Structure formats: C-alpha cells, structure tokens
Coordinates of C-alpha atoms and ligand atoms in Angstrom, one line a residue:
X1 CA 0.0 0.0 0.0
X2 CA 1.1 3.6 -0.5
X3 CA 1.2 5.5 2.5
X4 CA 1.0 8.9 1.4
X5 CA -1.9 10.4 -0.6
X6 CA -3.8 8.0 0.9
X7 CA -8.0 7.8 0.3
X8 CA -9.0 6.4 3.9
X9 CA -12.3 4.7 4.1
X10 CA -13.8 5.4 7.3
X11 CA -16.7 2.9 8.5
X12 CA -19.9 3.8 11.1
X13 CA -22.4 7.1 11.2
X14 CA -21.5 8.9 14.8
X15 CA -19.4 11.8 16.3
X16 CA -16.7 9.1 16.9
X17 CA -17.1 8.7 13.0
X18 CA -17.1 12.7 12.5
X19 CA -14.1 13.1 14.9
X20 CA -12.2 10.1 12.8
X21 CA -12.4 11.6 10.0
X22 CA -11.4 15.2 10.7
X23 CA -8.4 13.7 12.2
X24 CA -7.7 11.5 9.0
X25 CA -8.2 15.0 6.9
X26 CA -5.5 16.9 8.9
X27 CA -2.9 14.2 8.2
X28 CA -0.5 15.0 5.6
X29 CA -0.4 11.4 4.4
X30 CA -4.2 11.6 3.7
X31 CA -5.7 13.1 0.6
X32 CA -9.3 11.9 0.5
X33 CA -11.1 10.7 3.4
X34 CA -14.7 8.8 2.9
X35 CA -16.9 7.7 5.1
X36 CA -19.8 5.2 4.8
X37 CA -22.6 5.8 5.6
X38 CA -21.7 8.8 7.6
X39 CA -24.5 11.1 8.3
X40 CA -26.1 14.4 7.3
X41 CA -23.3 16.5 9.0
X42 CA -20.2 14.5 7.6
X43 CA -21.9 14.6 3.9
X44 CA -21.4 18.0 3.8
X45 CA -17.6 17.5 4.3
X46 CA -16.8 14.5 3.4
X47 CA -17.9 11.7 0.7
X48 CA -20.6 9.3 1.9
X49 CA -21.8 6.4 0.6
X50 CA -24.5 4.5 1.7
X51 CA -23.8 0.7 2.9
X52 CA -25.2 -1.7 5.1
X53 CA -22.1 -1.6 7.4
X54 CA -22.8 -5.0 9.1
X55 CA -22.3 -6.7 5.3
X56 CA -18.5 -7.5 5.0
X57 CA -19.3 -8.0 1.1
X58 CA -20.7 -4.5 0.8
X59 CA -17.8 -3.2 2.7
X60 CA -15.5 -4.8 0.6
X61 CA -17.3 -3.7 -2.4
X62 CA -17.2 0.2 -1.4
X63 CA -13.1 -0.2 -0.5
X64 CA -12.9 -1.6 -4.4
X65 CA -14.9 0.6 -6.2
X66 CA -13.0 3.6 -4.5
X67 CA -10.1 1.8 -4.4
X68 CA -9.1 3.0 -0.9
X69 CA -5.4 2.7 0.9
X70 CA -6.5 2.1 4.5
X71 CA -10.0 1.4 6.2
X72 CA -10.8 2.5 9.9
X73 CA -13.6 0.7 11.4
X74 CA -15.6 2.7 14.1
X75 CA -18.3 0.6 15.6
X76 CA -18.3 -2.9 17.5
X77 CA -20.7 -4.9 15.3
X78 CA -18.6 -4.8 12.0
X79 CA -15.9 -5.4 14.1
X80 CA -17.5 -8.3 15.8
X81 CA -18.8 -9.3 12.6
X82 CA -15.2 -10.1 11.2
X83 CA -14.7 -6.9 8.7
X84 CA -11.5 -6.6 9.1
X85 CA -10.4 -10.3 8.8
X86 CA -12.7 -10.1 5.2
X87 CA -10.7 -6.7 4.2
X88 CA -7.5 -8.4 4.6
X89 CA -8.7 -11.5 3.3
X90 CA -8.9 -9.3 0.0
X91 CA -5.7 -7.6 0.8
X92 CA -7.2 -3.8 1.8
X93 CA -5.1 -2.7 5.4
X94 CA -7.9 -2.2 8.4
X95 CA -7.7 -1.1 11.6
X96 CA -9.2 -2.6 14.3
X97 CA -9.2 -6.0 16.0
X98 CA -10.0 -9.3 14.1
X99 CA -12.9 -11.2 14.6
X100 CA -11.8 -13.5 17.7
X101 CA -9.9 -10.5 19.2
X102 CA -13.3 -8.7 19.2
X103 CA -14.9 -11.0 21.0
X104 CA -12.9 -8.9 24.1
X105 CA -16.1 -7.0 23.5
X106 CA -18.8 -8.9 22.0
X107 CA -18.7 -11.4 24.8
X108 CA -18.9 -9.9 28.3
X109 CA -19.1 -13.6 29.5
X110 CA -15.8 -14.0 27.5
X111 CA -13.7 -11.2 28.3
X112 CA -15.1 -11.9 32.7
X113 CA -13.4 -15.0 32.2
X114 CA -10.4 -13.9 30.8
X115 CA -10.0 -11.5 33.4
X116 CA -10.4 -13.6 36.4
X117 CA -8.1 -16.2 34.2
X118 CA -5.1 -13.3 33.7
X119 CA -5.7 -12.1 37.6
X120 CA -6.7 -9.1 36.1
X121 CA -8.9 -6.7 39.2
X122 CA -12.5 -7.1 38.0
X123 CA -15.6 -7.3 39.6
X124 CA -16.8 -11.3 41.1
X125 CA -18.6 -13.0 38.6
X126 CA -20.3 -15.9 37.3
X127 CA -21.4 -16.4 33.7
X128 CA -24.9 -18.8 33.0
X129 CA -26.7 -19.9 30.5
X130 CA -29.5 -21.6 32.5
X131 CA -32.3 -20.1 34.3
X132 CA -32.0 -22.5 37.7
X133 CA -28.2 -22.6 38.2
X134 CA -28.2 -18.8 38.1
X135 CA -31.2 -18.0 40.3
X136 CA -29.7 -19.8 42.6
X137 CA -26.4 -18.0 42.0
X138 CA -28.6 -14.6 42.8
X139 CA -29.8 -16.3 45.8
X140 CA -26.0 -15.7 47.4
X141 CA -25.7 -11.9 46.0
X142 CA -25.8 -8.7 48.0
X143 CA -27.5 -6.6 46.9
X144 CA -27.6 -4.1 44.6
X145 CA -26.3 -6.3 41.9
X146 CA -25.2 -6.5 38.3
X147 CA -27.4 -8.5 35.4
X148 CA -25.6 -8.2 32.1
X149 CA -26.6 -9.2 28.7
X150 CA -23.5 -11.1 27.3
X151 CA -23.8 -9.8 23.9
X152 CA -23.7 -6.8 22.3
X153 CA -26.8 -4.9 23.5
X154 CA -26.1 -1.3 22.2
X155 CA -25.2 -0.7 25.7
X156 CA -28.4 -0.8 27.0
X157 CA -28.0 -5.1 28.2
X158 CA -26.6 -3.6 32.0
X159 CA -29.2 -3.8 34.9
X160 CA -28.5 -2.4 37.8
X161 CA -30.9 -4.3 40.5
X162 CA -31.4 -3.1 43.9
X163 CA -33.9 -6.0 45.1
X164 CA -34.3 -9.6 44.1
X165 CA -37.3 -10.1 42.5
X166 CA -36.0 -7.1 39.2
X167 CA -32.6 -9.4 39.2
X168 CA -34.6 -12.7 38.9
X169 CA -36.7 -11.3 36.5
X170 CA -33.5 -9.6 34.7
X171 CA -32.2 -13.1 34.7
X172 CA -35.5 -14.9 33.2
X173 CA -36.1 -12.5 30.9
X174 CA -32.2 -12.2 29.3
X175 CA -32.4 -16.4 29.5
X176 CA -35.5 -16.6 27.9
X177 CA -34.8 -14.4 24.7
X178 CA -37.4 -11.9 25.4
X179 CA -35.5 -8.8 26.4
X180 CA -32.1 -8.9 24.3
X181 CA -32.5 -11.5 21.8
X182 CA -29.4 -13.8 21.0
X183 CA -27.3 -11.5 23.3
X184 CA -29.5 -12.1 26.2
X185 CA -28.8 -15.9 25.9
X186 CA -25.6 -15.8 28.4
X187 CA -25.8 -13.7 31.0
X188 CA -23.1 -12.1 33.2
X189 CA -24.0 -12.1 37.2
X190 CA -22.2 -9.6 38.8
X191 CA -20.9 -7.8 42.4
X192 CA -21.7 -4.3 42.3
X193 CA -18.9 -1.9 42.5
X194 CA -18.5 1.9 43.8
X195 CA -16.4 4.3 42.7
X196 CA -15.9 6.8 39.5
X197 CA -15.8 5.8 36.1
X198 CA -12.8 6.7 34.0
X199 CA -12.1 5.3 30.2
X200 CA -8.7 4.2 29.7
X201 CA -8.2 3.9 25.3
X202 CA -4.8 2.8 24.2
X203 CA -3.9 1.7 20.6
X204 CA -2.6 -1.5 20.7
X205 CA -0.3 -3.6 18.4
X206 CA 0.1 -7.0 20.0
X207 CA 2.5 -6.1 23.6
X208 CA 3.1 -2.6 22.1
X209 CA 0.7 0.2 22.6
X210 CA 0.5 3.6 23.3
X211 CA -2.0 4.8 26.1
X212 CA -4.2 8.0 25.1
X213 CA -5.3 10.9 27.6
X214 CA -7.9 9.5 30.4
X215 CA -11.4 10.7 30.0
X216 CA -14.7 10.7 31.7
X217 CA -18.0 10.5 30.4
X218 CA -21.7 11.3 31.7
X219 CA -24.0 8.4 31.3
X220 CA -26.7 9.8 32.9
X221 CA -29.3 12.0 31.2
X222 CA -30.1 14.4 34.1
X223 CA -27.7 17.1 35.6
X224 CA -25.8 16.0 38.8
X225 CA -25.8 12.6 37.1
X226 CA -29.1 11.3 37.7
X227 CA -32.0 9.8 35.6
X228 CA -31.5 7.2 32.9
X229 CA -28.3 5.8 30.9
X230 CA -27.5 7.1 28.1
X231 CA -24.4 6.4 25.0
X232 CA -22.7 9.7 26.9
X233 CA -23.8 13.1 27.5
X234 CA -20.9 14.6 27.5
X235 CA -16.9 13.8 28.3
X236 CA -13.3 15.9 29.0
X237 CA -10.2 14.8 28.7
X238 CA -7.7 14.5 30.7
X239 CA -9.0 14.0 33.9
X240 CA -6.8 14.5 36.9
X241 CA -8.8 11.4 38.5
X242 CA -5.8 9.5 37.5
X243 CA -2.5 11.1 38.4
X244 CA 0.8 10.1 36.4
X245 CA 1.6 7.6 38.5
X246 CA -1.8 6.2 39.1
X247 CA -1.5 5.2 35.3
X248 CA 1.9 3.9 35.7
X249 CA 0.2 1.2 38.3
X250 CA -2.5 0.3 36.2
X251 CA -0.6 -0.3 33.2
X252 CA 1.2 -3.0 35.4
X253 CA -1.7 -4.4 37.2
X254 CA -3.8 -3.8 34.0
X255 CA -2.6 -3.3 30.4
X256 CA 0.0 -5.3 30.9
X257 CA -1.5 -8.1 32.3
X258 CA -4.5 -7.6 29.6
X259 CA -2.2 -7.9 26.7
X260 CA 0.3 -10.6 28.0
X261 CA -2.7 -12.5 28.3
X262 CA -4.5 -12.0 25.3
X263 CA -1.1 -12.7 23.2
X264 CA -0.7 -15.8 25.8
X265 CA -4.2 -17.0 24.4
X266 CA -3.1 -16.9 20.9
X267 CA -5.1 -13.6 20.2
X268 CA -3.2 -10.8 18.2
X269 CA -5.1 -7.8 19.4
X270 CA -4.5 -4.7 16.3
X271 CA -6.8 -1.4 17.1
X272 CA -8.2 0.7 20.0
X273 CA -8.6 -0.9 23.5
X274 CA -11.1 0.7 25.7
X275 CA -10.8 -0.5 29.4
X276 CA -13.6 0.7 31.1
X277 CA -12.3 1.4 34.7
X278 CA -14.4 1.4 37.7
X279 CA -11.6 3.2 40.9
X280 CA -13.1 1.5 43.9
X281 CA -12.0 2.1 47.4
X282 CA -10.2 -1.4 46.8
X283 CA -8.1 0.0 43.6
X284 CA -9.3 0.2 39.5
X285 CA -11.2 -3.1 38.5
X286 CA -12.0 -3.5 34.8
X287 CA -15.9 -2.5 34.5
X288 CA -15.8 -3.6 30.6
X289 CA -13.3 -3.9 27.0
X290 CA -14.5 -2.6 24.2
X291 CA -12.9 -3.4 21.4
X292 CA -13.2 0.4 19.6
X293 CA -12.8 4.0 20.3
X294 CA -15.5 5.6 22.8
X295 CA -17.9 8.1 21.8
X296 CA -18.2 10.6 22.7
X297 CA -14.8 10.4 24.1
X298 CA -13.2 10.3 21.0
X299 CA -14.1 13.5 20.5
X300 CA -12.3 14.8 23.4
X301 CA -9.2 12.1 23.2
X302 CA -8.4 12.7 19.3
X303 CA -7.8 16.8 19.7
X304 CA -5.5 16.4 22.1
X305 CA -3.3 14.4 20.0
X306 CA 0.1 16.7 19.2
X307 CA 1.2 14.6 16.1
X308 CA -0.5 12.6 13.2
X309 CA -2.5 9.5 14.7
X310 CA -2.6 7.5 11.4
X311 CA 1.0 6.6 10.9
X312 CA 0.2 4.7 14.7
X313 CA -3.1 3.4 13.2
X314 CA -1.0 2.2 10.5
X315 CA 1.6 0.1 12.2
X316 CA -0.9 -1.3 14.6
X317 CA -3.2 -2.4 11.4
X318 CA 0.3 -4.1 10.3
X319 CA 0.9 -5.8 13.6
X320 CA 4.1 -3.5 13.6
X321 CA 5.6 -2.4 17.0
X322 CA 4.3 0.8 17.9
X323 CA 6.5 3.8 19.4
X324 CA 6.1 4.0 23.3
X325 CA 4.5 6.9 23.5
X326 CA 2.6 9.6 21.7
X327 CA 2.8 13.6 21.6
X328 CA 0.2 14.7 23.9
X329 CA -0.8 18.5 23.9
X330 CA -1.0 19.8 27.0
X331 CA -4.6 20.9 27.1
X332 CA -7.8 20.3 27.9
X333 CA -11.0 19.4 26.1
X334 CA -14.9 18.7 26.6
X335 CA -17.7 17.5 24.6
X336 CA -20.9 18.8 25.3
X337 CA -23.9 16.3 24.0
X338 CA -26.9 18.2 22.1
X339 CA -29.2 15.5 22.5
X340 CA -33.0 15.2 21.4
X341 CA -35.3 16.1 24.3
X342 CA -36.9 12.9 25.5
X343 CA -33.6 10.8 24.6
X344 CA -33.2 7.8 25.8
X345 CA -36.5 7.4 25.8
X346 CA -38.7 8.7 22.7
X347 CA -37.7 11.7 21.0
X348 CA -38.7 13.2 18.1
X349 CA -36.4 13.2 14.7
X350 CA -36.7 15.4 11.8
X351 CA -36.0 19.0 13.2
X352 CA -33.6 21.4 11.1
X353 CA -30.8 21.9 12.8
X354 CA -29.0 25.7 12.4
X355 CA -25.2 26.3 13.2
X356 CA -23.1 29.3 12.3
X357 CA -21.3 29.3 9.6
X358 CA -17.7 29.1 11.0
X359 CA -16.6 28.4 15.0
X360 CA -15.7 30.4 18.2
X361 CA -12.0 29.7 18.3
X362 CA -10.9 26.2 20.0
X363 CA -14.5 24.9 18.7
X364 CA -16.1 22.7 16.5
X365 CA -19.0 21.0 15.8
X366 CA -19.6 17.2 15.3
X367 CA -22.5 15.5 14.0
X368 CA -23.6 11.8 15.2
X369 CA -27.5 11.7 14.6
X370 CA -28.2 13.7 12.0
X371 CA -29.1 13.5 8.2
X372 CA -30.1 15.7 5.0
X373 CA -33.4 16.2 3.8
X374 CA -34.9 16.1 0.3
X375 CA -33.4 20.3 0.0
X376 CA -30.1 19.0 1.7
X377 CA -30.7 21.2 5.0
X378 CA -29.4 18.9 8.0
X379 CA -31.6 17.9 10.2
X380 CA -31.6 15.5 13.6
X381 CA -32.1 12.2 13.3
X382 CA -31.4 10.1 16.1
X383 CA -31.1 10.9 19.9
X384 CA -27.7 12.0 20.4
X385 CA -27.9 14.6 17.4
X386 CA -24.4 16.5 17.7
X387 CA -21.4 16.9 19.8
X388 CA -20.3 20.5 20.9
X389 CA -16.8 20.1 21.4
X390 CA -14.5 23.2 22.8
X391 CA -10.5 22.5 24.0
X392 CA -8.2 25.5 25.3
X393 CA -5.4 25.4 27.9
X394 CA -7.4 24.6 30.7
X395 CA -10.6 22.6 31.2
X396 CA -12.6 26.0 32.2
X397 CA -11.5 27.6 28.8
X398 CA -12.7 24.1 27.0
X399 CA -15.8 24.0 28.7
X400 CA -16.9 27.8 28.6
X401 CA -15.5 27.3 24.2
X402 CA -18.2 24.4 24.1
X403 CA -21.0 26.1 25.9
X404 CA -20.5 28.8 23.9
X405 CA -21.2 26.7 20.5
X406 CA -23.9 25.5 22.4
X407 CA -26.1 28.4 22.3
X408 CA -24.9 29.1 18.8
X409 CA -26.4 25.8 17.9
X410 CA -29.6 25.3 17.7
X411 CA -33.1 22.6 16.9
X412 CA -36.4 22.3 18.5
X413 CA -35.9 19.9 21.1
X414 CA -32.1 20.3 21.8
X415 CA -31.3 19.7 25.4
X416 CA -28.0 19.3 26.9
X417 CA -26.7 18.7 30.5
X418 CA -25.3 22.3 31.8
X419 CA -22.7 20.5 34.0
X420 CA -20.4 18.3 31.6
X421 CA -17.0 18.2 33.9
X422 CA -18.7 18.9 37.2
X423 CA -16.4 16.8 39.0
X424 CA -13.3 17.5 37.8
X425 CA -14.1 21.0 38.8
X426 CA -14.1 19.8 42.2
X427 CA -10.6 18.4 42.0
X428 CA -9.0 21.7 41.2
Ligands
LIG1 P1 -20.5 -2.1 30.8 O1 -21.1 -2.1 29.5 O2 -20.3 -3.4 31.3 O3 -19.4 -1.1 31.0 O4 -21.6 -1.4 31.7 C1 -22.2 -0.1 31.4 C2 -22.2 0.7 32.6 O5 -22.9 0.0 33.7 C3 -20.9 1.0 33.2 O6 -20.3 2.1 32.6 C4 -21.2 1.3 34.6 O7 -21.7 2.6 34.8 C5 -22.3 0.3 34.9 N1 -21.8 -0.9 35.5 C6 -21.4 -2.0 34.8 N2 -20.9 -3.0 35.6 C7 -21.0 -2.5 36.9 C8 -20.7 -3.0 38.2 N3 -20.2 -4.2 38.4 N4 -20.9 -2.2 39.2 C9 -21.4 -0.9 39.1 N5 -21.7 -0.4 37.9 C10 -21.5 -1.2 36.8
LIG2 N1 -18.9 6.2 25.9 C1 -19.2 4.8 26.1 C2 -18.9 4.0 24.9 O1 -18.5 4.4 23.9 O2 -19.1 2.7 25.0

C-alpha cells in the first residue's frame, strides 16, 4: 500500500465517526477521506456512501470501487462481525481487531473470564446460561447487583438491581430471549462496584501500545448525574482522577497483564482498546473492554493528539511495534452532548438543525444523529444529534468554548446537560 496520498475509508455514522475523519483529513499522508454511511453532518464534508455496514461483502465492495489505501472501522458490530479479517482477506489494510480478538467485546461472559483467568482486578462474577443454576447463583448476592446481557446490547443489556425479585426477572427475561435477543442468551452475574468511572483507550499492536489521555464520560441524562443511561452526554479529557503515576500502576496491574494475556491465548489484538475502569475504594477493576474508540470520548481524546494519529493506526493495522509513546498537547478538552429532548426514551427526529457558519476559536462541531433532507438542510435524526466540542489550555476555557457553541447551535428539542466536567471542577 502507498502511505502517502492515501484515500482512507472510514466505517460507522457517529461523532466518533465525525471526529475520525477530521483527524484523518488533517494528516499530511491523507488526501481523500470517505466515510460510509456517515451522516447528514459528515456529507457535507466528506464523501458518503450509503452501505449496510454489518455486510462485510458491501464493505469490501465500497473499498474496491474507491479503491481505498486504509480502512478505519468505528463501531463494534462490524468489528464483531469479522470486517476486518474479510478486508485483509482481500488484501485492503484495516484497523481494528480481528474477529476472535473482538470478542474482548462482544462477549462480556468472555472477556469476565479472561480476566479472572489473567488475575486481572475485575468485579466477582459468574457467567450462565440456564435459568435454575443462576437464580440460585442470585440467591448468594448482596444486593444491589449487576445482570448483564453477554452480547452486544447497544449498551443498553446492564441492569443495575437493587432488590431480588427485578434481578430474577433480569435473569429470566435475558435467559428466555425476550428482552435482548441472542445477546440475552448468556448472561453475566455480577458484584456491584462503587467508585468513579474513567475510560482508559490505548492503541494496541500486539505487547506494544501507546495509552491516550484518560477521560470521563456522563451516562446519565439528568444534571448531577441522575435519571437514565444514556451512549454519553458529555466527556473531557484528561482527567486529573488518575494522576501520572496512578497510570503507571494500572498499566502494570492492568494493560500489561491484559495484553500478555491475550497474546498468551493466541489472540493478536490490532486497534483501539477501551478498558472501562471502575476506581473503587479497593483499587481500579476493569468494569468492561471494548474493542473500539468511545464516543463521545473520542471526540475529546483525538484533539489532544500533538502529532499525526494514522502513521500509529498504520503500524498497529500491520501488527508492527508501535513507538512507546505519543505527543500529547497539553490541554484540555470537553464535549458537550446536544441531544434530542426525550432521549433515551422517545424523542422526536426530523428538526432542522441551524449552526453558524464558522466556530468560536478552540471549537467545532460534530454530528452523530443527523441527516439531509430532500433540500439537503441537515436535520436530527437520532437521539444523540451533535457533539459540541470546545478544547483551550485549561478545562474551564474548553468547557466555557463548548458552551459557547452551544447556544450558537440550535433545533427544536435540543437539550444538553449544563454540568459536563462537574467533577473534575471539584478536584481543582
Ligand atoms: P458495561 O457495558 O459493562 O461497562 O456497563 C455499562 C455501565 O454500567 C458502566 O459504565 C457502569 O456505569 C455500569 N456498570 C457495569 N458494571 C458495573 C458494576 N459491576 N458495578 C457498578 N456499575 C456497573
Ligand atoms: N462512551 C461509552 C462507549 O463508547 O461505550
């Protein structure tokens, strides 16, 4: 492959998406960068094309036809699916995890066990597939409790259950295939841990990787983090949760230990590891992998970047050893979620959306549910319709530049949590 002048193919339709492909455009080794399918916002920047992304063959048919140097997959399903084993099946470089390395992700019961197998700090588990066994399993739990869809569930298969009788029904319904489908059919049983959330994303190439800036991210809908879970309402980057040397300890209890064990187990893990960290009063256990970039902290992870990710998305789509580190900018950034009122519940869809026509400085704008209309003028189309992302030299400057876009930003039913970093404030 050539690497310079390079058309980039970049697959999935969110702000992770949006934020990919920015960052792919202000590489000097990229000339063109697609996406497909993209969405209303990225369509005005980029080219789009439309494709049923969990089709390997139509992925494969879209990298021919535009005859593309390097493919970046975004989501977990194609990943899951095995799109990048099919891409380099047919020779085209991809980044991201093969198939059985994906399954860190698309099999929570897979990646508990490997944990507990590795010694990695997780929370207790056990993994069933049978009704009985597993409501007697409940039977021993204290209360509140974890019931988790094994499969991918769009991040909604995670039930929280403060009494019995919602985690036995949890159970039965998850075992039965009535709530989650073929993902439901294995279900994860877990203690319930306290602490703060923090999302650890490295790119990995086998042992080597390079560990990105630690972020947070808001589930919850409601200010002061309270009401229902959400994909993220918002995230900064970095967080000063984890200190320097905090991260030096969990790359030894944790990365390490994560990708000794995966290359131990015969898996070659290529892409973007996402440890999902729980800090508990008892040290960081891993809360979750996933197997691809966050969203919506990509948006806040990528602008921090000081030198040009793809040569490292590259090597680690190669299997080549990465460098140790990468140039970090010493700033800060936050991503405010303008989500559709009613989200993640019902919401309506189809509401123009106006933005200015250029940014306050140290802004931009990224689109994740949007689309055109028949006269091209974008309008929302899903619940989390656009990410308002501000970065500066300090997190107040990044938050009041994203605010600020914000207000310039505007649809019918746009709400937004007013309190995206609250905690961090609290540790300055
Ligand atoms: P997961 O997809 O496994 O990360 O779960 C989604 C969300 O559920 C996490 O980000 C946590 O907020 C919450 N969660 C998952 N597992 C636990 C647990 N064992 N204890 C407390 N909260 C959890
Ligand atoms: N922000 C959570 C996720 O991407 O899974």
């Amino acid at each position: 492959m050539k690497e310079e002048n390079m058309k980039v193919l970049i697959i999935g339709s969110g702000g992770r998406e949006h934020t990919l492909a920015k960052t792919c455009d202000n590489s000097p080794l990229v000339e063109k960068v697609l996406v497909a399918p993209g969405n209303g916002g990225i369509s005005k920047e980029f080219s789009t094309f439309v494709i049923d992304v969990e089709n390997n063959d139509e992925i494969i048919s879209l990298a021919k036809q535009e005859q593309v140097d390097f493919v970046i997959i975004g989501p977990e399903v194609p990943l899951c699916n095995g799109a990048v084993d099919a891409l380099t099946k047919e020779n085209i470089l991809a980044y991201g995890p093969n198939q059985q390395a994906a399954h860190l992700e698309g099999s929570k019961a897979f990646s508990k066990d490997f944990l507990a197998k590795h010694n990695i700090p997780t929370a207790a588990y056990e993994n069933f597939r049978e009704i009985k066994p597993a409501l007697e399993y409940l039977s021993t739990c204290t209360l509140p409790v974890v019931v988790k869809a094994s499969g991918l569930a769009a991040g909604k298969g995670v039930l929280i259950c403060t009494n019995l009788d919602s985690a036995e029904n949890a159970v039965k319904e998850m075992l039965a295939g009535s709530s989650f489908g073929e993902s439901g059919k294995e279900v994860v049983i877990e203690e319930f841990l306290e602490g703060e959330e923090a999302s650890l994303h490295l790119i990995c190439s086998g042992e080597s990787y390079v560990t990105l800036p630690m972020s947070q991210d808001h589930k919850k809908v409601g200010e002061g983090d309270t009401g229902l879970n959400t994909g993220g309402m918002g995230a900064y980057a970095p967080t000063r949760l984890v200190t320097k040397e905090m991260l030096t300890a969990y790359e030894e209890s944790i990365v390490r230990p994560t990708l000794t064990g995966l290359k131990k187990d015969g898996i070659d893990f290529r892409g973007t590891l996402y440890i999902g960290l729980m800090l508990t009063v008892n040290g960081p256990k891993v809360l979750e992998f996933n197997v691809r970039f966050g969203d919506p902290e990509t948006q806040v992870i990528l602008p921090l970047i000081d030198e040009d990710l793809i040569p490292f998305l590259i090597q680690s789509a190669k299997g080549e050893n990465l460098p140790q580190t990468i140039e970090i900018k010493k700033e800060s950034a936050l991503v405010v979620v303008l989500a559709s009122e009613g989200y993640p519940e019902s919401y309506p869809k189809g509401e123009i959306i106006t933005q200015p026509e250029s940014f306050p400085t140290g802004s931009h704008l990224i689109h994740a549910g949007t689309r055109l209309n028949d006269n091209l003028d974008v309008i929302s189309a899903g619940g989390r319709v656009l990410g308002a992302v501000g970065w500066g030299e300090n997190l107040e400057q990044a938050k009041d530049r994203a605010y600020e876009l914000c207000d310039l930003v505007s649809f019918k039913s746009k709400y937004y949590r007013k309190d995206i970093g609250h905690k961090e404030f609290l540790r300055y």
